[in-house]
Amino acid sequence: MSESIIKNKSFELAVAGVHFYKLLTIEKKEFIMSKQFLRSITSVGANVREATNAQSKSDFIHKLSISQKECDETIYWLELLKETNYISNEEFNSLYPKSNEVLKIIRSIITTSKKLITHNS
C-alpha cells in the first residue's frame, strides 16, 4: 500500500518540479541551480520506481535510500533558491511541503523495511 502511495506522490512531485523548472529557466532566467534542482527532483521518483523492482529487500532499501538523498537535495536547492531571492516565499511554499512529505514517507518506509529485515533474521 505505502509503496503505491510513494510511487504516486514521487511522480506528482516530479511533474510539479518539471513545471517549476520551466518557470525558473523561462521567467527567472536561472539555469545552473535550476538544472541541479531538476535532476534531484526527478531522481526521487525514478529511484522509487527502481526500488519497486528491487531484487531483494536490501536492494529495495538501498534504492529508497538514494531516493531519500535526492529528495533531501531537492529541499536544499529549494531553500537555496529562496534564500538567494530567485524564488518567492509563495513559490517556495508551492513545492517545499510536497517535498518534505515525500521525504518523510520514504524515511518511514526505509525504517519499517529495516525493522522487518531485523525481525525476520
Short mmCIF file of N, CA and C in Angstrom, two decimals:
data_model
loop_
_atom_site.label_atom_id
_atom_site.label_comp_id
_atom_site.label_asym_id
_atom_site.label_seq_id
_atom_site.Cartn_x
_atom_site.Cartn_y
_atom_site.Cartn_z
N MET A 1 0.82 -1.20 0.00
CA MET A 1 0.00 0.00 0.00
C MET A 1 0.86 1.25 0.00
N SER A 2 1.79 1.36 0.95
CA SER A 2 2.62 2.57 1.04
C SER A 2 3.54 2.73 -0.16
N GLU A 3 3.90 1.60 -0.80
CA GLU A 3 4.74 1.69 -1.99
C GLU A 3 4.01 2.40 -3.12
N SER A 4 2.72 2.11 -3.31
CA SER A 4 1.99 2.78 -4.38
C SER A 4 1.75 4.25 -4.03
N ILE A 5 1.57 4.53 -2.76
CA ILE A 5 1.41 5.93 -2.34
C ILE A 5 2.68 6.71 -2.66
N ILE A 6 3.82 6.16 -2.30
CA ILE A 6 5.09 6.87 -2.56
C ILE A 6 5.38 6.92 -4.05
N LYS A 7 4.99 5.91 -4.76
CA LYS A 7 5.18 5.91 -6.22
C LYS A 7 4.38 7.06 -6.84
N ASN A 8 3.12 7.19 -6.43
CA ASN A 8 2.27 8.27 -6.95
C ASN A 8 2.74 9.65 -6.51
N LYS A 9 3.04 9.79 -5.23
CA LYS A 9 3.45 11.10 -4.70
C LYS A 9 4.79 11.55 -5.28
N SER A 10 5.72 10.62 -5.46
CA SER A 10 7.02 11.00 -6.02
C SER A 10 6.88 11.37 -7.50
N PHE A 11 5.97 10.72 -8.21
CA PHE A 11 5.72 11.09 -9.61
C PHE A 11 5.08 12.47 -9.69
N GLU A 12 4.09 12.72 -8.83
CA GLU A 12 3.44 14.04 -8.80
C GLU A 12 4.45 15.13 -8.45
N LEU A 13 5.37 14.81 -7.54
CA LEU A 13 6.42 15.76 -7.17
C LEU A 13 7.31 16.07 -8.38
N ALA A 14 7.66 15.03 -9.13
CA ALA A 14 8.50 15.23 -10.32
C ALA A 14 7.79 16.10 -11.36
N VAL A 15 6.51 15.86 -11.57
CA VAL A 15 5.73 16.66 -12.52
C VAL A 15 5.72 18.13 -12.08
N ALA A 16 5.44 18.36 -10.80
CA ALA A 16 5.45 19.74 -10.27
C ALA A 16 6.84 20.35 -10.41
N GLY A 17 7.87 19.54 -10.21
CA GLY A 17 9.24 20.02 -10.33
C GLY A 17 9.60 20.41 -11.75
N VAL A 18 9.14 19.65 -12.72
CA VAL A 18 9.40 19.98 -14.12
C VAL A 18 8.74 21.32 -14.47
N HIS A 19 7.51 21.50 -14.03
CA HIS A 19 6.83 22.78 -14.28
C HIS A 19 7.56 23.94 -13.59
N PHE A 20 8.03 23.68 -12.38
CA PHE A 20 8.77 24.70 -11.63
C PHE A 20 10.09 25.03 -12.34
N TYR A 21 10.75 24.01 -12.87
CA TYR A 21 11.99 24.21 -13.63
C TYR A 21 11.75 25.12 -14.84
N LYS A 22 10.63 24.90 -15.52
CA LYS A 22 10.30 25.75 -16.67
C LYS A 22 10.16 27.21 -16.23
N LEU A 23 9.50 27.42 -15.11
CA LEU A 23 9.35 28.78 -14.57
C LEU A 23 10.72 29.39 -14.28
N LEU A 24 11.58 28.61 -13.64
CA LEU A 24 12.91 29.12 -13.29
C LEU A 24 13.73 29.50 -14.51
N THR A 25 13.68 28.69 -15.53
CA THR A 25 14.51 28.96 -16.71
C THR A 25 13.89 30.01 -17.64
N ILE A 26 12.60 29.95 -17.84
CA ILE A 26 11.96 30.87 -18.79
C ILE A 26 11.74 32.24 -18.17
N GLU A 27 11.12 32.29 -16.99
CA GLU A 27 10.79 33.58 -16.39
C GLU A 27 11.92 34.17 -15.56
N LYS A 28 12.63 33.34 -14.82
CA LYS A 28 13.66 33.86 -13.90
C LYS A 28 15.05 33.87 -14.54
N LYS A 29 15.20 33.19 -15.66
CA LYS A 29 16.48 33.10 -16.37
C LYS A 29 17.59 32.53 -15.48
N GLU A 30 17.22 31.56 -14.66
CA GLU A 30 18.19 30.89 -13.79
C GLU A 30 18.41 29.50 -14.37
N PHE A 31 19.68 29.17 -14.68
CA PHE A 31 19.96 27.94 -15.40
C PHE A 31 20.83 26.94 -14.64
N ILE A 32 21.62 27.38 -13.69
CA ILE A 32 22.56 26.49 -13.02
C ILE A 32 21.89 25.73 -11.88
N MET A 33 21.39 26.46 -10.88
CA MET A 33 20.75 25.81 -9.74
C MET A 33 19.47 25.09 -10.18
N SER A 34 18.77 25.67 -11.14
CA SER A 34 17.53 25.05 -11.60
C SER A 34 17.79 23.68 -12.23
N LYS A 35 18.90 23.52 -12.92
CA LYS A 35 19.24 22.23 -13.53
C LYS A 35 19.54 21.19 -12.43
N GLN A 36 20.26 21.61 -11.41
CA GLN A 36 20.53 20.73 -10.28
C GLN A 36 19.23 20.32 -9.59
N PHE A 37 18.35 21.30 -9.42
CA PHE A 37 17.04 21.06 -8.83
C PHE A 37 16.26 20.04 -9.66
N LEU A 38 16.23 20.22 -10.99
CA LEU A 38 15.51 19.31 -11.87
C LEU A 38 16.05 17.89 -11.77
N ARG A 39 17.37 17.77 -11.74
CA ARG A 39 17.97 16.44 -11.64
C ARG A 39 17.58 15.74 -10.35
N SER A 40 17.63 16.47 -9.24
CA SER A 40 17.34 15.83 -7.96
C SER A 40 15.85 15.50 -7.82
N ILE A 41 14.98 16.43 -8.22
CA ILE A 41 13.54 16.19 -8.02
C ILE A 41 13.01 15.06 -8.91
N THR A 42 13.54 14.92 -10.11
CA THR A 42 13.10 13.83 -10.98
C THR A 42 13.74 12.50 -10.58
N SER A 43 14.89 12.56 -9.94
CA SER A 43 15.56 11.36 -9.48
C SER A 43 14.84 10.68 -8.32
N VAL A 44 14.10 11.46 -7.54
CA VAL A 44 13.36 10.90 -6.41
C VAL A 44 12.43 9.80 -6.91
N GLY A 45 11.57 10.13 -7.83
CA GLY A 45 10.60 9.16 -8.35
C GLY A 45 11.25 8.05 -9.15
N ALA A 46 12.31 8.37 -9.88
CA ALA A 46 12.99 7.35 -10.66
C ALA A 46 13.56 6.27 -9.75
N ASN A 47 14.13 6.67 -8.63
CA ASN A 47 14.68 5.69 -7.69
C ASN A 47 13.59 4.95 -6.92
N VAL A 48 12.46 5.60 -6.69
CA VAL A 48 11.32 4.89 -6.09
C VAL A 48 10.87 3.79 -7.05
N ARG A 49 10.81 4.10 -8.33
CA ARG A 49 10.42 3.09 -9.33
C ARG A 49 11.42 1.94 -9.35
N GLU A 50 12.70 2.28 -9.28
CA GLU A 50 13.72 1.23 -9.24
C GLU A 50 13.54 0.36 -8.01
N ALA A 51 13.21 0.98 -6.88
CA ALA A 51 13.01 0.23 -5.64
C ALA A 51 11.86 -0.76 -5.76
N THR A 52 10.81 -0.38 -6.48
CA THR A 52 9.68 -1.30 -6.62
C THR A 52 10.04 -2.54 -7.43
N ASN A 53 11.13 -2.46 -8.17
CA ASN A 53 11.61 -3.61 -8.95
C ASN A 53 12.88 -4.21 -8.36
N ALA A 54 13.11 -3.96 -7.09
CA ALA A 54 14.33 -4.43 -6.44
C ALA A 54 14.39 -5.96 -6.43
N GLN A 55 15.62 -6.46 -6.42
CA GLN A 55 15.84 -7.91 -6.44
C GLN A 55 15.83 -8.51 -5.04
N SER A 56 15.96 -7.67 -4.04
CA SER A 56 15.96 -8.15 -2.65
C SER A 56 15.50 -7.01 -1.75
N LYS A 57 15.24 -7.34 -0.50
CA LYS A 57 14.82 -6.31 0.46
C LYS A 57 15.96 -5.31 0.68
N SER A 58 17.20 -5.77 0.71
CA SER A 58 18.31 -4.83 0.90
C SER A 58 18.49 -3.93 -0.32
N ASP A 59 18.26 -4.47 -1.51
CA ASP A 59 18.31 -3.66 -2.73
C ASP A 59 17.19 -2.62 -2.70
N PHE A 60 16.01 -3.02 -2.23
CA PHE A 60 14.87 -2.12 -2.08
C PHE A 60 15.24 -0.95 -1.16
N ILE A 61 15.83 -1.27 -0.02
CA ILE A 61 16.24 -0.24 0.95
C ILE A 61 17.30 0.67 0.34
N HIS A 62 18.24 0.07 -0.37
CA HIS A 62 19.31 0.85 -1.00
C HIS A 62 18.75 1.86 -2.00
N LYS A 63 17.85 1.41 -2.87
CA LYS A 63 17.26 2.31 -3.88
C LYS A 63 16.44 3.42 -3.21
N LEU A 64 15.69 3.06 -2.17
CA LEU A 64 14.93 4.08 -1.45
C LEU A 64 15.85 5.05 -0.73
N SER A 65 16.99 4.57 -0.27
CA SER A 65 17.96 5.46 0.39
C SER A 65 18.49 6.50 -0.59
N ILE A 66 18.71 6.09 -1.82
CA ILE A 66 19.14 7.04 -2.85
C ILE A 66 18.02 8.05 -3.09
N SER A 67 16.81 7.58 -3.16
CA SER A 67 15.66 8.46 -3.34
C SER A 67 15.55 9.46 -2.19
N GLN A 68 15.79 8.99 -0.98
CA GLN A 68 15.77 9.86 0.20
C GLN A 68 16.81 10.96 0.08
N LYS A 69 18.02 10.61 -0.34
CA LYS A 69 19.09 11.60 -0.51
C LYS A 69 18.72 12.62 -1.58
N GLU A 70 18.14 12.15 -2.67
CA GLU A 70 17.75 13.06 -3.76
C GLU A 70 16.64 14.00 -3.32
N CYS A 71 15.73 13.50 -2.51
CA CYS A 71 14.64 14.33 -2.01
C CYS A 71 15.18 15.41 -1.06
N ASP A 72 16.12 15.01 -0.22
CA ASP A 72 16.74 15.98 0.68
C ASP A 72 17.53 17.02 -0.11
N GLU A 73 18.19 16.58 -1.20
CA GLU A 73 18.91 17.53 -2.06
C GLU A 73 17.94 18.49 -2.73
N THR A 74 16.78 18.00 -3.13
CA THR A 74 15.75 18.86 -3.72
C THR A 74 15.37 19.97 -2.75
N ILE A 75 15.19 19.61 -1.50
CA ILE A 75 14.84 20.59 -0.47
C ILE A 75 15.97 21.61 -0.32
N TYR A 76 17.20 21.14 -0.38
CA TYR A 76 18.36 22.04 -0.32
C TYR A 76 18.30 23.09 -1.43
N TRP A 77 18.04 22.64 -2.68
CA TRP A 77 18.01 23.57 -3.81
C TRP A 77 16.85 24.55 -3.67
N LEU A 78 15.72 24.07 -3.17
CA LEU A 78 14.58 24.99 -2.94
C LEU A 78 14.96 26.06 -1.91
N GLU A 79 15.59 25.63 -0.81
CA GLU A 79 16.00 26.58 0.23
C GLU A 79 17.01 27.59 -0.31
N LEU A 80 17.96 27.10 -1.10
CA LEU A 80 18.97 27.99 -1.67
C LEU A 80 18.36 28.98 -2.66
N LEU A 81 17.46 28.50 -3.50
CA LEU A 81 16.79 29.39 -4.45
C LEU A 81 15.98 30.46 -3.72
N LYS A 82 15.37 30.09 -2.62
CA LYS A 82 14.60 31.06 -1.83
C LYS A 82 15.52 32.07 -1.16
N GLU A 83 16.56 31.60 -0.53
CA GLU A 83 17.47 32.49 0.21
C GLU A 83 18.27 33.41 -0.70
N THR A 84 18.41 33.05 -1.96
CA THR A 84 19.13 33.91 -2.91
C THR A 84 18.16 34.73 -3.76
N ASN A 85 16.90 34.73 -3.36
CA ASN A 85 15.84 35.54 -3.97
C ASN A 85 15.52 35.21 -5.43
N TYR A 86 15.80 33.98 -5.83
CA TYR A 86 15.36 33.57 -7.16
C TYR A 86 13.89 33.20 -7.15
N ILE A 87 13.41 32.72 -5.97
CA ILE A 87 12.00 32.39 -5.86
C ILE A 87 11.42 33.08 -4.62
N SER A 88 10.14 33.33 -4.68
CA SER A 88 9.44 33.97 -3.56
C SER A 88 9.07 32.93 -2.50
N ASN A 89 8.63 33.41 -1.36
CA ASN A 89 8.14 32.51 -0.32
C ASN A 89 6.96 31.69 -0.84
N GLU A 90 6.11 32.33 -1.61
CA GLU A 90 4.94 31.63 -2.17
C GLU A 90 5.38 30.51 -3.12
N GLU A 91 6.35 30.79 -3.97
CA GLU A 91 6.86 29.76 -4.87
C GLU A 91 7.53 28.63 -4.09
N PHE A 92 8.29 29.00 -3.08
CA PHE A 92 8.93 28.01 -2.21
C PHE A 92 7.88 27.12 -1.57
N ASN A 93 6.82 27.75 -1.05
CA ASN A 93 5.77 27.00 -0.35
C ASN A 93 4.90 26.16 -1.27
N SER A 94 5.04 26.36 -2.57
CA SER A 94 4.29 25.52 -3.51
C SER A 94 4.92 24.14 -3.65
N LEU A 95 6.21 24.01 -3.35
CA LEU A 95 6.90 22.72 -3.50
C LEU A 95 7.50 22.16 -2.22
N TYR A 96 7.87 23.01 -1.30
CA TYR A 96 8.53 22.53 -0.09
C TYR A 96 7.69 21.52 0.70
N PRO A 97 6.42 21.82 0.97
CA PRO A 97 5.63 20.85 1.75
C PRO A 97 5.51 19.49 1.05
N LYS A 98 5.34 19.50 -0.26
CA LYS A 98 5.25 18.25 -1.02
C LYS A 98 6.56 17.47 -0.94
N SER A 99 7.67 18.18 -1.07
CA SER A 99 8.99 17.53 -0.99
C SER A 99 9.22 16.95 0.39
N ASN A 100 8.86 17.70 1.40
CA ASN A 100 9.04 17.25 2.78
C ASN A 100 8.15 16.04 3.08
N GLU A 101 6.94 16.05 2.56
CA GLU A 101 6.02 14.92 2.76
C GLU A 101 6.59 13.65 2.13
N VAL A 102 7.08 13.76 0.90
CA VAL A 102 7.67 12.61 0.22
C VAL A 102 8.89 12.10 1.00
N LEU A 103 9.71 13.02 1.48
CA LEU A 103 10.89 12.64 2.26
C LEU A 103 10.48 11.85 3.51
N LYS A 104 9.47 12.32 4.21
CA LYS A 104 9.00 11.63 5.42
C LYS A 104 8.45 10.24 5.11
N ILE A 105 7.72 10.11 4.01
CA ILE A 105 7.18 8.80 3.63
C ILE A 105 8.31 7.84 3.30
N ILE A 106 9.28 8.31 2.54
CA ILE A 106 10.42 7.46 2.17
C ILE A 106 11.16 7.01 3.43
N ARG A 107 11.43 7.94 4.34
CA ARG A 107 12.12 7.59 5.59
C ARG A 107 11.33 6.55 6.38
N SER A 108 10.03 6.71 6.42
CA SER A 108 9.19 5.77 7.14
C SER A 108 9.25 4.37 6.51
N ILE A 109 9.20 4.30 5.20
CA ILE A 109 9.27 3.01 4.51
C ILE A 109 10.62 2.35 4.76
N ILE A 110 11.70 3.14 4.71
CA ILE A 110 13.04 2.59 4.97
C ILE A 110 13.12 2.04 6.40
N THR A 111 12.65 2.82 7.36
CA THR A 111 12.69 2.40 8.77
C THR A 111 11.91 1.11 8.97
N THR A 112 10.71 1.06 8.43
CA THR A 112 9.87 -0.15 8.55
C THR A 112 10.54 -1.34 7.88
N SER A 113 11.09 -1.13 6.70
CA SER A 113 11.75 -2.23 5.97
C SER A 113 12.96 -2.76 6.74
N LYS A 114 13.73 -1.87 7.34
CA LYS A 114 14.89 -2.31 8.13
C LYS A 114 14.44 -3.11 9.35
N LYS A 115 13.36 -2.69 9.98
CA LYS A 115 12.83 -3.43 11.14
C LYS A 115 12.36 -4.82 10.72
N LEU A 116 11.74 -4.91 9.57
CA LEU A 116 11.27 -6.22 9.08
C LEU A 116 12.44 -7.16 8.80
N ILE A 117 13.51 -6.61 8.25
CA ILE A 117 14.69 -7.44 7.98
C ILE A 117 15.27 -7.95 9.29
N THR A 118 15.40 -7.05 10.26
CA THR A 118 15.94 -7.42 11.58
C THR A 118 15.03 -8.44 12.26
N HIS A 119 13.75 -8.23 12.18
CA HIS A 119 12.77 -9.13 12.83
C HIS A 119 12.78 -10.52 12.21
N ASN A 120 12.97 -10.57 10.89
CA ASN A 120 12.94 -11.87 10.18
C ASN A 120 14.29 -12.59 10.18
N SER A 121 15.30 -11.95 10.73
CA SER A 121 16.63 -12.59 10.75
C SER A 121 16.79 -13.53 11.92
#
